[in-house]
C-alpha cells in the first residue's frame, strides 16, 4: 500500500475512533483536536506529493510529521484521562509511530538530497565566479588571485543565497522520531 493511502486510512480510522469518545466538554475538545490533526496529516502528505520544490516537499513532510505526532498525543490523552481504554487505541498508536518513523526517514533523505544539490550548485557558482576548477582531492582553489585554500572558498560559499544548512532538524530524540 502506498504511503499516501496509508496516511489517509489512518485519518479515517481516527475519525471512526472519534465516535467512541464521550460527548463531554473534555471529550469534545479531544474530538476536534484529534480530527484536525489526523486529517491535516493526510492532507499535508498529499500536498507534499504535489510540491513545487524540494524545500516545499520537506516543509510539507515536516508538517505531516507534526500532525501525525499530535494525533498520537491526543490518543495518549484519551487513555490518560480514562475516556478510552488502551486496547481501543493501541493499533492506532502503533500506526502513528510507524508513520512518524517513515515520514522522518523520507524527510531526512530529502534534506540530504537537497544539501547535495545545493553543494553542487555552490561549487559550480564558485567556479564560475573564480574561473577555477579544483582537481579531485585538492584542498583549495588554485589559480585565483586573493582566494586560496579552503577558507577562501568557504567565505565565498557562505555569501551565496539559499544556504540550506540552517534548516530546522530538531524532530528527533536520540536519533529516533518523537512519536
PDB file of C-alpha atoms in Angstrom:
ATOM      1  CA  UNK A   1       0.000   0.000   0.000  1.00  0.00           C
ATOM      2  CA  UNK A   2       1.287   3.471  -0.855  1.00  0.00           C
ATOM      3  CA  UNK A   3       2.135   5.812   1.987  1.00  0.00           C
ATOM      4  CA  UNK A   4      -0.464   8.309   0.752  1.00  0.00           C
ATOM      5  CA  UNK A   5      -3.193   5.689   1.125  1.00  0.00           C
ATOM      6  CA  UNK A   6      -1.829   4.514   4.460  1.00  0.00           C
ATOM      7  CA  UNK A   7      -1.909   8.024   5.970  1.00  0.00           C
ATOM      8  CA  UNK A   8      -5.413   8.606   4.631  1.00  0.00           C
ATOM      9  CA  UNK A   9      -6.557   5.273   6.074  1.00  0.00           C
ATOM     10  CA  UNK A  10      -5.026   6.341   9.408  1.00  0.00           C
ATOM     11  CA  UNK A  11      -7.112   9.537   9.320  1.00  0.00           C
ATOM     12  CA  UNK A  12     -10.283   7.564   8.528  1.00  0.00           C
ATOM     13  CA  UNK A  13      -9.593   5.185  11.420  1.00  0.00           C
ATOM     14  CA  UNK A  14      -9.088   8.169  13.734  1.00  0.00           C
ATOM     15  CA  UNK A  15     -12.418   9.616  12.572  1.00  0.00           C
ATOM     16  CA  UNK A  16     -14.072   6.296  13.433  1.00  0.00           C
ATOM     17  CA  UNK A  17     -12.453   6.414  16.889  1.00  0.00           C
ATOM     18  CA  UNK A  18     -13.941   9.850  17.484  1.00  0.00           C
ATOM     19  CA  UNK A  19     -17.422   8.298  17.562  1.00  0.00           C
ATOM     20  CA  UNK A  20     -16.366   6.399  20.709  1.00  0.00           C
ATOM     21  CA  UNK A  21     -15.114   9.437  22.634  1.00  0.00           C
ATOM     22  CA  UNK A  22     -17.586  10.559  25.333  1.00  0.00           C
ATOM     23  CA  UNK A  23     -19.643  13.619  24.433  1.00  0.00           C
ATOM     24  CA  UNK A  24     -18.419  15.721  27.362  1.00  0.00           C
ATOM     25  CA  UNK A  25     -16.674  19.108  27.339  1.00  0.00           C
ATOM     26  CA  UNK A  26     -13.252  17.390  27.612  1.00  0.00           C
ATOM     27  CA  UNK A  27     -14.247  14.769  25.077  1.00  0.00           C
ATOM     28  CA  UNK A  28     -15.353  17.368  22.530  1.00  0.00           C
ATOM     29  CA  UNK A  29     -12.016  19.193  22.843  1.00  0.00           C
ATOM     30  CA  UNK A  30     -10.117  15.998  22.093  1.00  0.00           C
ATOM     31  CA  UNK A  31     -12.534  15.046  19.308  1.00  0.00           C
ATOM     32  CA  UNK A  32     -11.870  18.339  17.492  1.00  0.00           C
ATOM     33  CA  UNK A  33      -8.114  18.273  18.069  1.00  0.00           C
ATOM     34  CA  UNK A  34      -7.748  14.644  17.028  1.00  0.00           C
ATOM     35  CA  UNK A  35      -9.876  15.089  13.910  1.00  0.00           C
ATOM     36  CA  UNK A  36      -7.936  18.202  12.895  1.00  0.00           C
ATOM     37  CA  UNK A  37      -4.513  16.626  13.453  1.00  0.00           C
ATOM     38  CA  UNK A  38      -5.217  13.338  11.657  1.00  0.00           C
ATOM     39  CA  UNK A  39      -6.914  14.953   8.673  1.00  0.00           C
ATOM     40  CA  UNK A  40      -4.168  17.585   8.430  1.00  0.00           C
ATOM     41  CA  UNK A  41      -1.525  14.855   8.353  1.00  0.00           C
ATOM     42  CA  UNK A  42      -3.239  13.198   5.398  1.00  0.00           C
ATOM     43  CA  UNK A  43      -3.842  16.490   3.582  1.00  0.00           C
ATOM     44  CA  UNK A  44      -0.263  17.700   4.050  1.00  0.00           C
ATOM     45  CA  UNK A  45       1.209  14.442   2.795  1.00  0.00           C
ATOM     46  CA  UNK A  46      -0.976  14.747  -0.283  1.00  0.00           C
ATOM     47  CA  UNK A  47       0.236  18.345  -0.710  1.00  0.00           C
ATOM     48  CA  UNK A  48       3.849  17.187  -0.336  1.00  0.00           C
ATOM     49  CA  UNK A  49       3.407  14.942  -3.345  1.00  0.00           C
ATOM     50  CA  UNK A  50       2.367  17.969  -5.381  1.00  0.00           C
ATOM     51  CA  UNK A  51       5.071  20.302  -4.085  1.00  0.00           C
ATOM     52  CA  UNK A  52       6.800  22.651  -6.492  1.00  0.00           C
ATOM     53  CA  UNK A  53      10.260  22.384  -4.969  1.00  0.00           C
ATOM     54  CA  UNK A  54      12.316  20.083  -2.796  1.00  0.00           C
ATOM     55  CA  UNK A  55      12.235  22.679   0.006  1.00  0.00           C
ATOM     56  CA  UNK A  56       8.428  22.794  -0.142  1.00  0.00           C
ATOM     57  CA  UNK A  57       8.348  18.979  -0.106  1.00  0.00           C
ATOM     58  CA  UNK A  58      10.498  18.927   3.037  1.00  0.00           C
ATOM     59  CA  UNK A  59       8.291  21.539   4.672  1.00  0.00           C
ATOM     60  CA  UNK A  60       5.110  19.581   3.940  1.00  0.00           C
ATOM     61  CA  UNK A  61       6.706  16.373   5.239  1.00  0.00           C
ATOM     62  CA  UNK A  62       7.630  18.224   8.426  1.00  0.00           C
ATOM     63  CA  UNK A  63       4.031  19.339   8.864  1.00  0.00           C
ATOM     64  CA  UNK A  64       2.818  15.806   8.154  1.00  0.00           C
ATOM     65  CA  UNK A  65       5.148  14.508  10.860  1.00  0.00           C
ATOM     66  CA  UNK A  66       3.997  17.149  13.360  1.00  0.00           C
ATOM     67  CA  UNK A  67       0.325  16.409  12.755  1.00  0.00           C
ATOM     68  CA  UNK A  68       0.800  12.644  12.968  1.00  0.00           C
ATOM     69  CA  UNK A  69       2.724  13.084  16.209  1.00  0.00           C
ATOM     70  CA  UNK A  70      -0.025  15.367  17.530  1.00  0.00           C
ATOM     71  CA  UNK A  71      -2.581  12.668  16.711  1.00  0.00           C
ATOM     72  CA  UNK A  72      -0.553  10.246  18.818  1.00  0.00           C
ATOM     73  CA  UNK A  73      -0.527  12.796  21.648  1.00  0.00           C
ATOM     74  CA  UNK A  74      -4.319  13.176  21.649  1.00  0.00           C
ATOM     75  CA  UNK A  75      -4.745   9.407  21.698  1.00  0.00           C
ATOM     76  CA  UNK A  76      -2.459   9.269  24.735  1.00  0.00           C
ATOM     77  CA  UNK A  77      -4.635  11.932  26.363  1.00  0.00           C
ATOM     78  CA  UNK A  78      -7.733   9.823  25.725  1.00  0.00           C
ATOM     79  CA  UNK A  79      -6.191   6.912  27.589  1.00  0.00           C
ATOM     80  CA  UNK A  80      -4.600   9.023  30.338  1.00  0.00           C
ATOM     81  CA  UNK A  81      -7.906  10.755  31.117  1.00  0.00           C
ATOM     82  CA  UNK A  82      -9.791   7.463  31.153  1.00  0.00           C
ATOM     83  CA  UNK A  83     -12.075   8.355  28.233  1.00  0.00           C
ATOM     84  CA  UNK A  84     -10.917   5.422  26.110  1.00  0.00           C
ATOM     85  CA  UNK A  85      -9.291   2.121  27.045  1.00  0.00           C
ATOM     86  CA  UNK A  86      -5.782   1.468  25.820  1.00  0.00           C
ATOM     87  CA  UNK A  87      -6.765  -1.572  23.768  1.00  0.00           C
ATOM     88  CA  UNK A  88      -9.112   0.581  21.624  1.00  0.00           C
ATOM     89  CA  UNK A  89      -6.295   2.899  20.523  1.00  0.00           C
ATOM     90  CA  UNK A  90      -3.313   0.547  20.664  1.00  0.00           C
ATOM     91  CA  UNK A  91      -3.214  -0.295  16.956  1.00  0.00           C
ATOM     92  CA  UNK A  92      -3.742   3.371  16.018  1.00  0.00           C
ATOM     93  CA  UNK A  93      -0.882   4.417  18.277  1.00  0.00           C
ATOM     94  CA  UNK A  94       1.343   1.783  16.698  1.00  0.00           C
ATOM     95  CA  UNK A  95       0.365   3.027  13.248  1.00  0.00           C
ATOM     96  CA  UNK A  96       1.089   6.631  14.263  1.00  0.00           C
ATOM     97  CA  UNK A  97       4.560   5.620  15.452  1.00  0.00           C
ATOM     98  CA  UNK A  98       5.304   3.732  12.255  1.00  0.00           C
ATOM     99  CA  UNK A  99       4.061   6.611  10.103  1.00  0.00           C
ATOM    100  CA  UNK A 100       6.213   9.071  12.059  1.00  0.00           C
ATOM    101  CA  UNK A 101       9.287   6.898  11.505  1.00  0.00           C
ATOM    102  CA  UNK A 102       8.608   6.603   7.762  1.00  0.00           C
ATOM    103  CA  UNK A 103       7.928  10.334   7.374  1.00  0.00           C
ATOM    104  CA  UNK A 104      11.083  11.324   9.273  1.00  0.00           C
ATOM    105  CA  UNK A 105      13.183   8.933   7.187  1.00  0.00           C
ATOM    106  CA  UNK A 106      11.706  10.387   3.986  1.00  0.00           C
ATOM    107  CA  UNK A 107      12.290  13.933   5.188  1.00  0.00           C
ATOM    108  CA  UNK A 108      15.893  13.153   6.150  1.00  0.00           C
ATOM    109  CA  UNK A 109      16.555  11.656   2.727  1.00  0.00           C
ATOM    110  CA  UNK A 110      15.030  14.693   1.032  1.00  0.00           C
ATOM    111  CA  UNK A 111      17.168  17.017   3.185  1.00  0.00           C
ATOM    112  CA  UNK A 112      20.305  15.041   2.324  1.00  0.00           C
ATOM    113  CA  UNK A 113      19.469  15.224  -1.380  1.00  0.00           C
ATOM    114  CA  UNK A 114      18.790  18.960  -1.105  1.00  0.00           C
ATOM    115  CA  UNK A 115      22.149  19.533   0.633  1.00  0.00           C
ATOM    116  CA  UNK A 116      23.950  17.536  -2.074  1.00  0.00           C
ATOM    117  CA  UNK A 117      22.198  19.506  -4.793  1.00  0.00           C
ATOM    118  CA  UNK A 118      22.922  22.801  -3.038  1.00  0.00           C
ATOM    119  CA  UNK A 119      26.604  21.956  -2.515  1.00  0.00           C
ATOM    120  CA  UNK A 120      26.962  21.083  -6.193  1.00  0.00           C
ATOM    121  CA  UNK A 121      25.339  24.363  -7.187  1.00  0.00           C
ATOM    122  CA  UNK A 122      27.578  26.308  -4.802  1.00  0.00           C
ATOM    123  CA  UNK A 123      30.693  24.646  -6.171  1.00  0.00           C
ATOM    124  CA  UNK A 124      29.651  25.445  -9.739  1.00  0.00           C
ATOM    125  CA  UNK A 125      28.878  29.039  -8.728  1.00  0.00           C
ATOM    126  CA  UNK A 126      32.272  29.497  -7.043  1.00  0.00           C
ATOM    127  CA  UNK A 127      33.994  28.023 -10.094  1.00  0.00           C
ATOM    128  CA  UNK A 128      32.038  30.363 -12.330  1.00  0.00           C
ATOM    129  CA  UNK A 129      32.983  33.381 -10.177  1.00  0.00           C
ATOM    130  CA  UNK A 130      36.629  32.482  -9.891  1.00  0.00           C
ATOM    131  CA  UNK A 131      37.184  30.808 -13.225  1.00  0.00           C
ATOM    132  CA  UNK A 132      38.917  27.980 -11.398  1.00  0.00           C
ATOM    133  CA  UNK A 133      38.224  24.320 -11.004  1.00  0.00           C
ATOM    134  CA  UNK A 134      39.514  22.029  -8.329  1.00  0.00           C
ATOM    135  CA  UNK A 135      41.161  18.744  -9.120  1.00  0.00           C
ATOM    136  CA  UNK A 136      39.705  15.757  -7.287  1.00  0.00           C
ATOM    137  CA  UNK A 137      41.246  15.610  -3.837  1.00  0.00           C
ATOM    138  CA  UNK A 138      42.513  19.214  -3.948  1.00  0.00           C
ATOM    139  CA  UNK A 139      42.122  21.208  -0.758  1.00  0.00           C
ATOM    140  CA  UNK A 140      41.798  24.688  -2.151  1.00  0.00           C
ATOM    141  CA  UNK A 141      41.174  26.808  -5.215  1.00  0.00           C
ATOM    142  CA  UNK A 142      44.209  27.298  -7.435  1.00  0.00           C
ATOM    143  CA  UNK A 143      44.950  29.960  -9.968  1.00  0.00           C
ATOM    144  CA  UNK A 144      42.811  32.609  -8.291  1.00  0.00           C
ATOM    145  CA  UNK A 145      44.434  35.774  -7.021  1.00  0.00           C
ATOM    146  CA  UNK A 146      43.380  36.613  -3.470  1.00  0.00           C
ATOM    147  CA  UNK A 147      41.327  33.432  -2.865  1.00  0.00           C
ATOM    148  CA  UNK A 148      43.397  30.487  -1.807  1.00  0.00           C
ATOM    149  CA  UNK A 149      42.766  27.478   0.366  1.00  0.00           C
ATOM    150  CA  UNK A 150      39.545  26.137   1.819  1.00  0.00           C
ATOM    151  CA  UNK A 151      38.962  29.277   3.900  1.00  0.00           C
ATOM    152  CA  UNK A 152      38.646  31.458   0.824  1.00  0.00           C
ATOM    153  CA  UNK A 153      36.180  29.103  -0.799  1.00  0.00           C
ATOM    154  CA  UNK A 154      34.191  28.809   2.434  1.00  0.00           C
ATOM    155  CA  UNK A 155      33.963  32.584   2.608  1.00  0.00           C
ATOM    156  CA  UNK A 156      32.645  32.790  -0.926  1.00  0.00           C
ATOM    157  CA  UNK A 157      30.218  29.927  -0.412  1.00  0.00           C
ATOM    158  CA  UNK A 158      28.855  31.421   2.810  1.00  0.00           C
ATOM    159  CA  UNK A 159      27.855  34.537   0.861  1.00  0.00           C
ATOM    160  CA  UNK A 160      25.758  32.560  -1.598  1.00  0.00           C
ATOM    161  CA  UNK A 161      21.984  32.833  -1.364  1.00  0.00           C
ATOM    162  CA  UNK A 162      19.844  29.828  -0.469  1.00  0.00           C
ATOM    163  CA  UNK A 163      22.092  28.114   2.087  1.00  0.00           C
ATOM    164  CA  UNK A 164      20.005  25.256   3.478  1.00  0.00           C
ATOM    165  CA  UNK A 165      22.422  24.208   6.212  1.00  0.00           C
ATOM    166  CA  UNK A 166      20.433  26.002   8.903  1.00  0.00           C
ATOM    167  CA  UNK A 167      17.187  24.102   8.263  1.00  0.00           C
ATOM    168  CA  UNK A 168      15.416  23.019  11.432  1.00  0.00           C
ATOM    169  CA  UNK A 169      16.214  19.443  12.286  1.00  0.00           C
ATOM    170  CA  UNK A 170      15.047  19.103  15.872  1.00  0.00           C
ATOM    171  CA  UNK A 171      12.425  16.411  15.425  1.00  0.00           C
ATOM    172  CA  UNK A 172      14.440  13.511  16.728  1.00  0.00           C
ATOM    173  CA  UNK A 173      15.035  12.130  20.230  1.00  0.00           C
ATOM    174  CA  UNK A 174      18.204  10.048  20.457  1.00  0.00           C
ATOM    175  CA  UNK A 175      18.148   9.522  16.694  1.00  0.00           C
ATOM    176  CA  UNK A 176      14.532   8.334  16.688  1.00  0.00           C
ATOM    177  CA  UNK A 177      11.397  10.253  15.729  1.00  0.00           C
ATOM    178  CA  UNK A 178       9.329  11.531  18.637  1.00  0.00           C
ATOM    179  CA  UNK A 179       6.081   9.587  18.426  1.00  0.00           C
TER     180      UNK A 179
END
